[in-house]
Coordinates of C-alpha atoms in Angstrom, one line a residue:
M52 CA 56.4 19.0 2.4
N53 CA 53.7 15.3 2.2
H54 CA 52.4 13.3 5.4
E55 CA 49.9 10.6 5.5
S56 CA 47.7 13.0 7.0
C57 CA 48.3 16.3 5.7
H58 CA 50.1 17.6 2.7
V59 CA 52.1 21.3 3.3
R60 CA 53.3 23.0 0.5
F61 CA 54.7 26.6 0.6
S62 CA 56.3 29.5 -2.1
S63 CA 58.0 32.6 -2.2
H64 CA 55.3 33.6 -4.4
N65 CA 52.3 34.9 -4.4
N66 CA 50.9 32.8 -7.4
V67 CA 50.9 29.2 -5.5
L68 CA 47.5 28.1 -6.1
A69 CA 47.8 30.6 -9.4
S70 CA 47.5 27.0 -11.4
T71 CA 45.2 24.7 -10.9
N72 CA 47.3 21.4 -12.4
N73 CA 48.5 18.7 -10.6
S74 CA 51.9 19.8 -12.7
V75 CA 54.5 17.8 -9.8
Q76 CA 53.3 14.0 -8.7
L77 CA 55.2 12.2 -5.8
P78 CA 54.5 8.6 -4.9
Y79 CA 54.9 8.0 -1.6
F80 CA 55.5 3.9 -0.6
G81 CA 56.9 3.3 3.0
N82 CA 58.1 0.8 3.8
F83 CA 55.2 -1.3 3.0
P84 CA 55.4 -5.2 1.9
A85 CA 54.0 -6.0 -1.8
V86 CA 51.1 -8.3 -2.5
A87 CA 51.6 -12.1 -3.6
S88 CA 52.2 -11.6 -7.1
S89 CA 49.8 -14.8 -8.1
V90 CA 47.2 -11.8 -6.8
A91 CA 48.8 -9.0 -8.0
G92 CA 46.8 -8.3 -11.7
R93 CA 43.6 -8.6 -9.7
F94 CA 44.8 -6.8 -6.7
N95 CA 45.9 -3.5 -8.5
G96 CA 42.5 -4.0 -10.2
L97 CA 40.4 -3.6 -7.5
V98 CA 42.6 -1.1 -6.0
T99 CA 41.9 0.9 -9.3
E100 CA 38.4 0.7 -8.8
L101 CA 38.1 1.7 -5.8
L102 CA 40.1 4.3 -6.0
N103 CA 38.0 6.0 -9.0
A104 CA 35.0 5.4 -7.8
T105 CA 36.8 7.3 -4.3
A106 CA 37.7 9.7 -6.5
D107 CA 34.6 10.3 -7.7
Y108 CA 33.0 10.9 -4.5
A109 CA 35.8 13.7 -3.5
A110 CA 34.9 16.2 -6.3
G111 CA 31.7 15.8 -6.4
S112 CA 31.9 16.5 -2.1
A113 CA 31.9 20.7 -1.0
R114 CA 34.7 19.7 0.3
R115 CA 36.3 18.0 -2.3
F116 CA 37.7 15.3 0.2
G117 CA 36.2 11.6 0.0
T118 CA 36.7 8.5 1.7
G119 CA 36.3 4.0 0.8
E120 CA 36.4 1.3 1.4
M121 CA 36.3 -2.8 -0.1
E122 CA 35.6 -5.8 1.5
V123 CA 38.3 -7.9 0.2
D124 CA 37.5 -11.7 -0.8
S125 CA 40.5 -13.6 0.8
G126 CA 41.6 -14.9 -2.4
Y127 CA 42.5 -11.7 -3.7
S128 CA 44.3 -11.1 -1.0
E129 CA 46.4 -14.4 0.1
G130 CA 45.2 -13.8 3.3
Q131 CA 47.5 -11.0 4.1
F132 CA 44.4 -8.4 4.7
S133 CA 40.7 -8.1 4.7
N134 CA 39.6 -4.7 3.5
I135 CA 41.3 -1.8 1.5
F136 CA 41.0 1.6 2.6
A137 CA 41.6 5.1 0.5
T138 CA 41.1 9.2 0.4
A139 CA 40.8 11.1 -2.6
Q140 CA 41.6 15.1 -2.2
C141 CA 42.1 17.9 -4.4
T142 CA 42.0 21.2 -2.4
P143 CA 39.1 23.0 -1.4
D144 CA 39.8 25.6 -4.1
L145 CA 38.8 24.1 -6.4
T146 CA 35.8 23.1 -8.6
S147 CA 34.3 20.1 -9.4
G148 CA 34.9 19.8 -12.7
Q149 CA 38.5 20.8 -12.4
C150 CA 38.9 18.6 -9.0
R151 CA 37.6 15.4 -10.8
L152 CA 39.9 16.7 -13.6
C153 CA 43.3 16.6 -11.4
L154 CA 41.9 13.4 -9.8
A155 CA 41.5 11.6 -13.4
G156 CA 45.3 12.2 -14.0
A157 CA 47.0 11.2 -11.0
M158 CA 44.7 7.6 -12.0
A159 CA 46.4 7.8 -15.1
E160 CA 49.8 8.0 -13.2
M161 CA 49.2 5.7 -10.5
P162 CA 49.7 2.3 -13.1
R163 CA 53.9 3.5 -14.1
Q164 CA 54.4 5.2 -10.7
V165 CA 52.9 3.0 -8.0
L166 CA 51.0 -0.3 -8.3
S167 CA 53.5 -1.2 -11.1
H168 CA 55.1 -1.8 -7.5
N169 CA 52.7 -4.0 -6.5
L170 CA 52.4 -2.7 -3.0
T171 CA 50.1 -3.6 -0.1
A172 CA 49.8 0.7 0.5
A173 CA 50.9 3.9 -1.2
S174 CA 50.2 7.1 -2.4
L175 CA 50.5 9.3 -5.2
V176 CA 50.2 13.3 -4.0
G177 CA 50.2 16.5 -6.4
E178 CA 50.6 20.3 -5.9
R179 CA 46.4 20.3 -6.1
C180 CA 45.3 16.7 -5.4
G181 CA 46.0 13.1 -4.3
L182 CA 45.2 9.9 -4.3
Q183 CA 46.5 6.7 -1.3
Y184 CA 45.3 3.4 -0.2
A185 CA 46.0 1.3 2.3
P186 CA 45.1 -2.6 4.0
Y187 CA 44.4 0.2 6.9
A188 CA 42.0 3.3 7.7
L189 CA 43.3 6.2 6.0
Y190 CA 41.0 8.2 8.2
I191 CA 39.2 9.1 10.7
G192 CA 34.8 9.0 11.1
D193 CA 32.4 7.6 8.5
T194 CA 33.6 5.7 4.8
M195 CA 31.9 7.7 2.5
V196 CA 32.4 4.9 -0.1
K197 CA 32.2 1.4 0.1
L198 CA 32.3 -1.6 -2.1
R199 CA 32.7 -5.0 -2.1
T200 CA 34.4 -7.8 -3.8
A201 CA 32.9 -11.5 -5.8
G202 CA 34.6 -14.0 -5.1
P203 CA 37.9 -15.1 -7.2
Q204 CA 37.1 -16.2 -10.7
G205 CA 36.9 -20.2 -10.7
K206 CA 35.3 -21.1 -6.5
K207 CA 31.8 -20.1 -7.2
S208 CA 29.9 -20.6 -4.9
R209 CA 26.8 -23.3 -5.6
T210 CA 24.4 -22.0 -3.2
T211 CA 25.0 -18.4 -5.1
P212 CA 22.1 -18.8 -7.5
V213 CA 19.9 -20.3 -4.4
L214 CA 20.8 -16.7 -2.5
A215 CA 21.0 -14.4 -5.3
I216 CA 16.5 -15.7 -5.9
V217 CA 16.3 -15.3 -2.4
L218 CA 17.6 -11.8 -1.9
G219 CA 16.2 -10.8 -5.2
V220 CA 12.4 -11.6 -3.9
L221 CA 13.5 -9.7 -1.2
G222 CA 14.7 -6.8 -2.5
G223 CA 11.3 -6.6 -4.8
V224 CA 8.9 -7.2 -2.0
F225 CA 11.1 -4.0 -0.5
G226 CA 11.1 -2.3 -2.7
L227 CA 7.4 -2.6 -4.0
T228 CA 7.2 -1.8 0.4
L229 CA 9.3 1.5 0.2
I230 CA 6.6 2.6 -3.4
V231 CA 3.2 2.0 -1.4
L232 CA 4.8 4.0 1.2
W233 CA 6.1 6.9 -0.5
V234 CA 2.7 7.2 -2.0
W235 CA 1.2 7.1 1.3
R236 CA 3.5 10.3 2.5
K237 CA 2.8 12.5 -0.7
K238 CA -0.5 11.9 -0.9
R239 CA -1.0 12.4 3.6
S240 CA 1.4 15.7 3.1
P241 CA 1.2 17.1 -0.7
R242 CA 2.1 20.6 -0.1
K243 CA 5.5 19.5 2.9
T244 CA 9.4 21.1 1.1
S245 CA 11.2 19.0 3.2
L246 CA 14.4 21.1 3.2
F247 CA 16.8 18.6 5.6
I248 CA 19.8 18.4 3.5
N249 CA 23.0 16.3 3.0
V250 CA 25.7 19.0 3.3
E251 CA 28.0 17.0 1.9
D252 CA 25.9 17.0 -1.6
M253 CA 25.8 20.7 -1.3
E254 CA 27.6 22.5 -4.2
S255 CA 26.0 25.9 -2.6
F256 CA 29.3 25.2 0.8
E257 CA 32.1 25.3 -1.6
S258 CA 35.3 26.8 0.2
I259 CA 33.0 28.0 3.0
F260 CA 33.8 25.2 5.8
I261 CA 36.0 26.2 8.6
G262 CA 37.9 24.1 10.7
L263 CA 37.5 23.5 14.7
S264 CA 40.6 24.5 15.3
T265 CA 40.6 27.5 13.4
L266 CA 36.9 28.6 15.7
Q267 CA 38.3 27.5 18.8
S268 CA 41.4 29.7 18.4
A269 CA 39.3 32.7 17.5
T270 CA 37.0 32.9 20.3
N271 CA 39.6 31.6 22.7
N272 CA 37.7 27.9 23.2
F273 CA 34.1 29.5 23.0
D274 CA 36.1 31.1 26.1
E275 CA 32.3 33.3 28.2
T276 CA 34.1 36.8 28.1
N277 CA 33.0 35.8 23.7
K278 CA 29.7 35.0 24.6
L279 CA 27.5 37.4 22.9
G280 CA 24.2 35.3 23.5
E281 CA 22.6 32.5 24.1
G282 CA 19.0 30.9 22.6
G283 CA 17.3 27.6 23.2
F284 CA 19.4 25.7 20.9
G285 CA 23.2 27.2 21.2
V286 CA 25.5 29.4 21.7
V287 CA 26.7 32.8 19.9
Y288 CA 30.1 33.5 20.8
K289 CA 32.5 36.8 19.2
G290 CA 35.4 35.5 17.3
S291 CA 38.5 36.9 15.7
L292 CA 40.0 34.8 12.3
P293 CA 43.6 34.3 11.0
D294 CA 43.1 37.5 8.9
G295 CA 41.3 39.8 11.2
Q296 CA 37.6 40.0 10.3
E297 CA 35.8 39.8 13.0
V298 CA 32.3 37.0 13.4
A299 CA 30.0 35.4 15.4
V300 CA 30.1 32.6 16.2
K301 CA 27.3 29.8 16.9
R302 CA 27.3 27.2 18.7
L303 CA 24.6 24.5 18.7
S304 CA 23.9 22.4 21.8
E305 CA 25.3 19.2 21.9
S306 CA 21.7 18.0 23.0
T307 CA 19.1 19.2 20.6
T308 CA 17.9 17.2 17.6
Q309 CA 15.4 20.3 17.2
G310 CA 19.0 22.3 16.6
L311 CA 20.3 20.8 14.3
G312 CA 17.3 20.2 12.0
Q313 CA 17.1 24.6 12.0
M314 CA 20.4 24.6 11.8
K315 CA 20.2 22.5 8.8
N316 CA 17.5 24.6 7.4
E317 CA 19.3 27.8 7.3
L318 CA 22.2 26.3 5.7
A319 CA 19.7 25.5 3.4
L320 CA 18.3 28.7 2.6
I321 CA 20.7 31.1 3.3
A322 CA 23.7 29.7 1.4
K323 CA 22.1 30.4 -1.2
L324 CA 20.4 34.3 -0.5
Q325 CA 22.3 36.7 -1.5
H326 CA 21.0 40.6 -0.3
K327 CA 22.6 43.4 1.5
N328 CA 19.3 43.0 4.2
L329 CA 19.9 39.1 5.4
V330 CA 22.9 38.5 7.5
R331 CA 25.6 36.6 5.6
I332 CA 27.2 33.2 7.1
L333 CA 30.2 33.0 6.2
G334 CA 31.5 29.4 6.7
V335 CA 30.6 26.1 8.7
C336 CA 31.7 23.9 11.1
L337 CA 30.9 20.0 11.1
E338 CA 33.9 18.7 12.9
E339 CA 34.1 16.2 15.9
G340 CA 30.9 16.1 16.8
E341 CA 30.5 20.1 17.3
H342 CA 27.9 21.7 15.2
L343 CA 29.1 26.0 14.3
L344 CA 28.2 27.8 11.4
V345 CA 30.0 31.0 11.1
Y346 CA 28.2 34.8 10.5
E347 CA 29.1 38.1 9.8
Y348 CA 29.7 39.8 12.8
M349 CA 27.2 43.2 14.3
P350 CA 29.1 45.6 16.7
N351 CA 25.6 46.7 17.0
K352 CA 24.2 43.9 17.9
S353 CA 20.1 42.7 18.0
L354 CA 17.6 45.7 17.4
D355 CA 16.2 44.3 21.0
T356 CA 18.7 45.6 23.1
I357 CA 18.2 48.3 21.5
I358 CA 14.9 49.9 21.0
F359 CA 13.8 48.2 23.9
D360 CA 16.0 50.0 26.6
P361 CA 15.3 53.8 27.6
D362 CA 19.1 55.1 27.5
K363 CA 20.4 52.9 24.3
S364 CA 16.9 54.0 22.2
K365 CA 18.1 57.3 21.9
K366 CA 21.0 56.6 20.1
L367 CA 18.4 56.0 17.3
D368 CA 16.7 58.8 15.9
W369 CA 14.2 58.4 13.9
G370 CA 15.5 59.1 10.8
T371 CA 17.5 56.1 12.0
R372 CA 14.7 54.4 12.6
F373 CA 13.1 55.3 9.3
R374 CA 16.4 53.7 7.6
I375 CA 15.6 50.5 10.1
L376 CA 12.5 49.7 8.9
N377 CA 13.2 50.4 4.6
G378 CA 15.8 47.8 5.4
I379 CA 13.9 45.3 6.3
A380 CA 10.7 45.5 4.6
R381 CA 12.8 45.3 0.9
G382 CA 14.9 41.6 2.7
L383 CA 11.3 40.7 3.2
Q384 CA 10.5 41.2 -0.4
Y385 CA 13.8 40.5 -1.5
L386 CA 12.4 36.2 0.3
H387 CA 9.3 37.2 -0.7
E388 CA 9.5 37.8 -4.1
H389 CA 12.4 38.0 -5.4
S390 CA 14.2 35.0 -4.2
Q391 CA 13.0 31.4 -6.3
P392 CA 11.5 29.7 -4.9
T393 CA 9.9 32.3 -2.8
I394 CA 10.8 32.4 1.5
V395 CA 8.7 32.6 4.5
H396 CA 11.1 33.2 7.6
R397 CA 7.8 32.4 10.4
D398 CA 10.2 34.4 12.7
L399 CA 10.8 38.1 12.2
K400 CA 11.2 39.5 15.7
A401 CA 13.5 42.3 16.8
S402 CA 15.4 39.9 18.8
N403 CA 15.6 38.2 15.1
I404 CA 17.0 41.5 13.1
L405 CA 20.5 42.8 13.6
L406 CA 22.7 45.8 13.2
D407 CA 25.9 46.5 11.4
A408 CA 28.2 49.1 12.8
D409 CA 25.8 51.7 10.4
M410 CA 22.8 50.5 11.8
K411 CA 22.0 49.0 8.8
P412 CA 19.3 46.2 9.2
K413 CA 20.5 42.6 8.5
I414 CA 17.2 39.3 8.8
S415 CA 18.5 36.9 11.0
D416 CA 17.7 33.4 12.3
F417 CA 16.2 31.1 9.4
G418 CA 15.9 28.4 11.4
L419 CA 12.3 28.1 11.5
A420 CA 11.9 29.4 7.6
K421 CA 9.5 27.8 5.0
I422 CA 10.0 27.9 1.0
F423 CA 6.6 27.8 -1.1
D424 CA 7.3 26.0 -4.4
D425 CA 5.5 27.2 -7.7
G426 CA 2.4 28.0 -7.4
Q427 CA 1.9 27.7 -3.7
T428 CA 0.0 30.4 -1.1
R429 CA -0.8 29.1 1.8
H430 CA 1.0 26.3 3.7
A431 CA -0.5 24.5 7.2
T432 CA 1.4 22.8 9.7
S433 CA -0.1 21.3 13.1
R434 CA 3.3 21.6 15.2
I435 CA 3.2 25.9 15.5
I436 CA 6.1 27.1 16.9
G437 CA 7.7 30.9 16.7
T438 CA 7.6 33.5 18.9
L439 CA 3.7 34.6 20.3
G440 CA 3.9 38.5 20.4
Y441 CA 4.9 38.3 16.2
M442 CA 2.5 34.9 15.4
S443 CA -0.2 36.2 13.2
P444 CA -4.1 35.2 14.8
E445 CA -4.3 32.2 11.3
Y446 CA -1.1 30.8 12.1
A447 CA -1.2 30.9 15.8
M448 CA -5.3 29.5 15.7
R449 CA -5.1 27.1 12.4
G450 CA -1.2 27.2 12.3
Q451 CA -1.6 28.3 8.3
Y452 CA 1.2 30.2 6.9
S453 CA 1.7 32.6 4.6
T454 CA 4.0 35.7 3.7
K455 CA 1.2 37.5 4.7
L456 CA 2.5 36.1 8.4
D457 CA 5.9 37.6 7.7
V458 CA 3.7 41.0 6.5
F459 CA 2.1 40.9 10.0
S460 CA 5.2 40.3 11.9
F461 CA 7.1 43.7 10.1
G462 CA 3.5 45.7 11.3
V463 CA 4.6 44.2 15.2
L464 CA 7.9 45.6 14.5
I465 CA 6.9 49.2 13.5
L466 CA 4.9 49.6 16.1
E467 CA 7.3 48.4 18.5
I468 CA 10.0 50.7 16.3
V469 CA 7.7 53.9 16.8
T470 CA 6.8 53.5 20.1
G471 CA 9.9 52.2 22.0
R472 CA 7.5 49.0 23.9
R473 CA 7.2 45.7 23.3
N474 CA 4.1 44.0 22.3
N475 CA 3.8 41.8 25.3
Y476 CA 0.8 39.9 25.7
A477 CA -0.7 39.3 29.8
L478 CA -1.9 36.2 29.2
N479 CA -3.2 36.4 33.0
T480 CA -4.7 40.1 33.2
L481 CA -8.0 40.4 32.0
Y482 CA -7.8 44.0 31.2
S483 CA -4.4 44.7 29.5
Q484 CA -4.4 46.1 27.3
D485 CA -2.0 44.5 24.2
L486 CA 0.3 47.3 22.6
F487 CA -2.1 47.2 19.3
C488 CA -5.5 48.2 21.8
L489 CA -2.8 50.8 23.1
V490 CA -1.7 52.0 19.2
W491 CA -5.6 51.5 17.9
K492 CA -6.8 53.6 20.8
H493 CA -4.4 56.7 19.7
W494 CA -4.8 56.3 16.3
V495 CA -8.8 56.8 16.1
E496 CA -8.1 59.2 19.1
G497 CA -5.8 60.8 16.5
T498 CA -3.6 60.7 19.7
V499 CA -0.7 59.2 18.5
A500 CA 1.6 62.1 19.7
E501 CA 1.4 60.7 23.4
I502 CA 2.4 56.6 22.2
A503 CA 5.5 58.1 20.5
D504 CA 8.8 56.4 21.5
P505 CA 10.5 60.0 24.8
S506 CA 13.4 58.9 23.3
L507 CA 13.0 60.6 20.1
G508 CA 12.2 64.0 22.1
R509 CA 10.4 66.1 19.8
H510 CA 12.8 65.9 16.5
Y511 CA 11.2 63.5 14.0
P512 CA 8.5 64.5 11.5
M513 CA 4.9 63.7 13.3
A514 CA 3.3 63.0 8.6
E515 CA 6.4 59.9 8.5
V516 CA 5.7 58.8 12.6
L517 CA 1.6 58.9 11.2
K518 CA 2.4 57.2 7.7
C519 CA 4.5 54.3 9.7
I520 CA 1.6 54.1 12.2
N521 CA -0.9 53.5 9.4
I522 CA 0.9 51.3 7.4
G523 CA 2.2 48.5 10.8
L524 CA -2.1 48.3 11.7
L525 CA -2.7 47.8 7.7
C526 CA 0.4 45.0 8.6
V527 CA -2.0 43.4 11.6
Q528 CA -5.2 43.8 10.1
Q529 CA -7.6 40.0 11.9
N530 CA -7.6 38.8 8.0
P531 CA -4.8 37.9 5.7
T532 CA -6.1 38.9 1.9
D533 CA -6.7 42.9 3.9
R534 CA -2.3 43.2 4.8
P535 CA -0.7 44.6 1.9
S536 CA 2.1 42.7 -0.2
M537 CA 5.2 43.6 1.0
S538 CA 6.2 45.5 -2.8
A539 CA 3.4 47.6 -1.3
I540 CA 4.3 48.2 2.0
V541 CA 8.4 49.9 0.3
A542 CA 6.2 51.3 -2.1
M543 CA 4.4 53.6 0.8
L544 CA 7.8 53.6 2.9
G545 CA 9.7 55.1 -0.3
S546 CA 6.4 57.8 -1.5
D547 CA 5.1 60.7 0.1
T548 CA 3.0 60.6 -2.6
V549 CA 1.4 57.0 -2.6
S550 CA -1.7 56.9 -0.5
L551 CA -2.8 54.8 2.3
E552 CA -5.9 52.9 3.5
A553 CA -7.9 53.3 6.6
P554 CA -6.8 50.9 8.0
Y555 CA -9.6 48.3 10.6
R556 CA -9.6 47.4 13.8
P557 CA -6.7 45.2 14.0
A558 CA -6.1 41.5 15.1
Y559 CA -6.6 39.7 18.6
V560 CA -5.7 36.6 19.1
D561 CA -6.8 34.2 21.6
R562 CA -3.5 32.8 22.1
S563 CA -4.0 30.7 25.3
R564 CA -6.7 29.2 23.5
S565 CA -8.9 28.7 27.4
Y566 CA -10.6 32.1 27.7
S567 CA -14.4 32.4 27.9
E568 CA -16.9 33.8 25.6
T569 CA -17.1 36.8 28.3
T570 CA -13.1 37.0 28.3
E571 CA -13.9 37.7 24.3
R572 CA -15.6 40.4 24.7
V573 CA -13.9 42.1 27.3
K574 CA -11.3 41.9 25.2
E575 CA -12.7 43.4 21.4
E576 CA -14.3 45.5 23.7
L577 CA -10.7 47.4 25.0
C578 CA -10.4 47.6 21.3
S579 CA -12.9 48.3 19.8
E580 CA -13.7 51.6 18.0
P581 CA -15.6 54.4 20.0
Q582 CA -18.9 55.6 18.9
T583 CA -18.4 59.1 17.2
S584 CA -16.5 59.5 13.7
I585 CA -13.0 61.2 12.9
T586 CA -13.1 62.8 10.1
E587 CA -9.4 64.2 10.0
L588 CA -6.6 62.7 11.9
S589 CA -3.8 64.7 13.8
P590 CA -1.9 64.9 16.7
R591 CA -2.4 66.5 19.6

């Protein structure tokens, strides 16, 4: 069934989409007037040009859809209209090449089936793709392809050469200005890698666009009862797709441009990543001003909702916690060493670790992530964003970040998972001990058992707990070069024979940037090493 705005096809067979060809093509004319016979040939040439350009765009876009518009000189239409509009579309499951081939076949049929009638509007729709044109807009939203005709032959204006010269000079000046600005920006920020993308141009997104109406139905029109959580840039809702699959839908706030940038960043990265310990993105919706991301649903929510709750944390026995640490480590190892290019998450924390039905961890929220170009090992930024308790000193104080920033954050996670305590840092309390100081104190005194999460009871292997504390302290060393790589960490966690280095006193970060030297000394004393030497570590 064909309509100007939609096309419906059904079949009693389950192979309705098995073929990629356009075997059945139906022209539709409606009650549109014919073009004046004196300009019919030239008009059909313009239509062909516009449809070809629109078809090229549609085949290259992720949605396999394109819109076009051409400004028409009055000499081509005898004053009947001033613009021609066009659409080209394939079913979104076709590849770019299959779509272009389908549309090329439709274009080949246009002269015989459609253009020979010299109508101002018509369409040709097949099983897999279709084309249409009209003297009025056929779509809602911005035009994707814009063309403009020159004046009819024999009616050139005498001002054309002068105008061409003026435009040429202006264009040259403008182009030179752009080159100068480009060189200047490259010199100012030679290492910056842009992650802001045009979703339409991303081949990675074919077949994951989901209609707004589908997501409205899935979430009961974003009902409050389906809310899973709320962050700085939007709300996350639980939903159920038509096939019964449960999903999490992140709805970006309309008032934040920073959130939109982070959404584009996340799309650019996560759609290309495939690992069992990274959350999967299932769809995206960019309709009617909405910006929605659809993720796989994690029934056990985020790690922070369990590990810091005295009652819920009892569900996490030591074996489960150890598996969670291993999963996070392997996910980070993939980002740092196996993905191309290298990716630094920059916001690893308990609330960004999601747990599936089997308590397997998945790293989420790549809005702040950065990629490293080949050969680069460190970046710097003047815009420090993230979560204080998980920031490494070099990043918090100087804006420097590398893969060792994520290693530091992972170390914080280890200590939180073992102790069940948040790394709270009291900026206004002079003598408060943060988690690092507390763990270090018990580590050097050999009393680690006293800080293990009480929810664990006494049913855990102390040797593994000691190993995790050791690794955690190595990860939060002051100097980034003293922190192990994620490959080394995975090896440490996975083997009882790998020898571990003794850690130094963990990093202290003056996150308020306003403490006096006296305050700095007091804090250092709280985390200082005892005067007596320690020859053997064992729990009391």
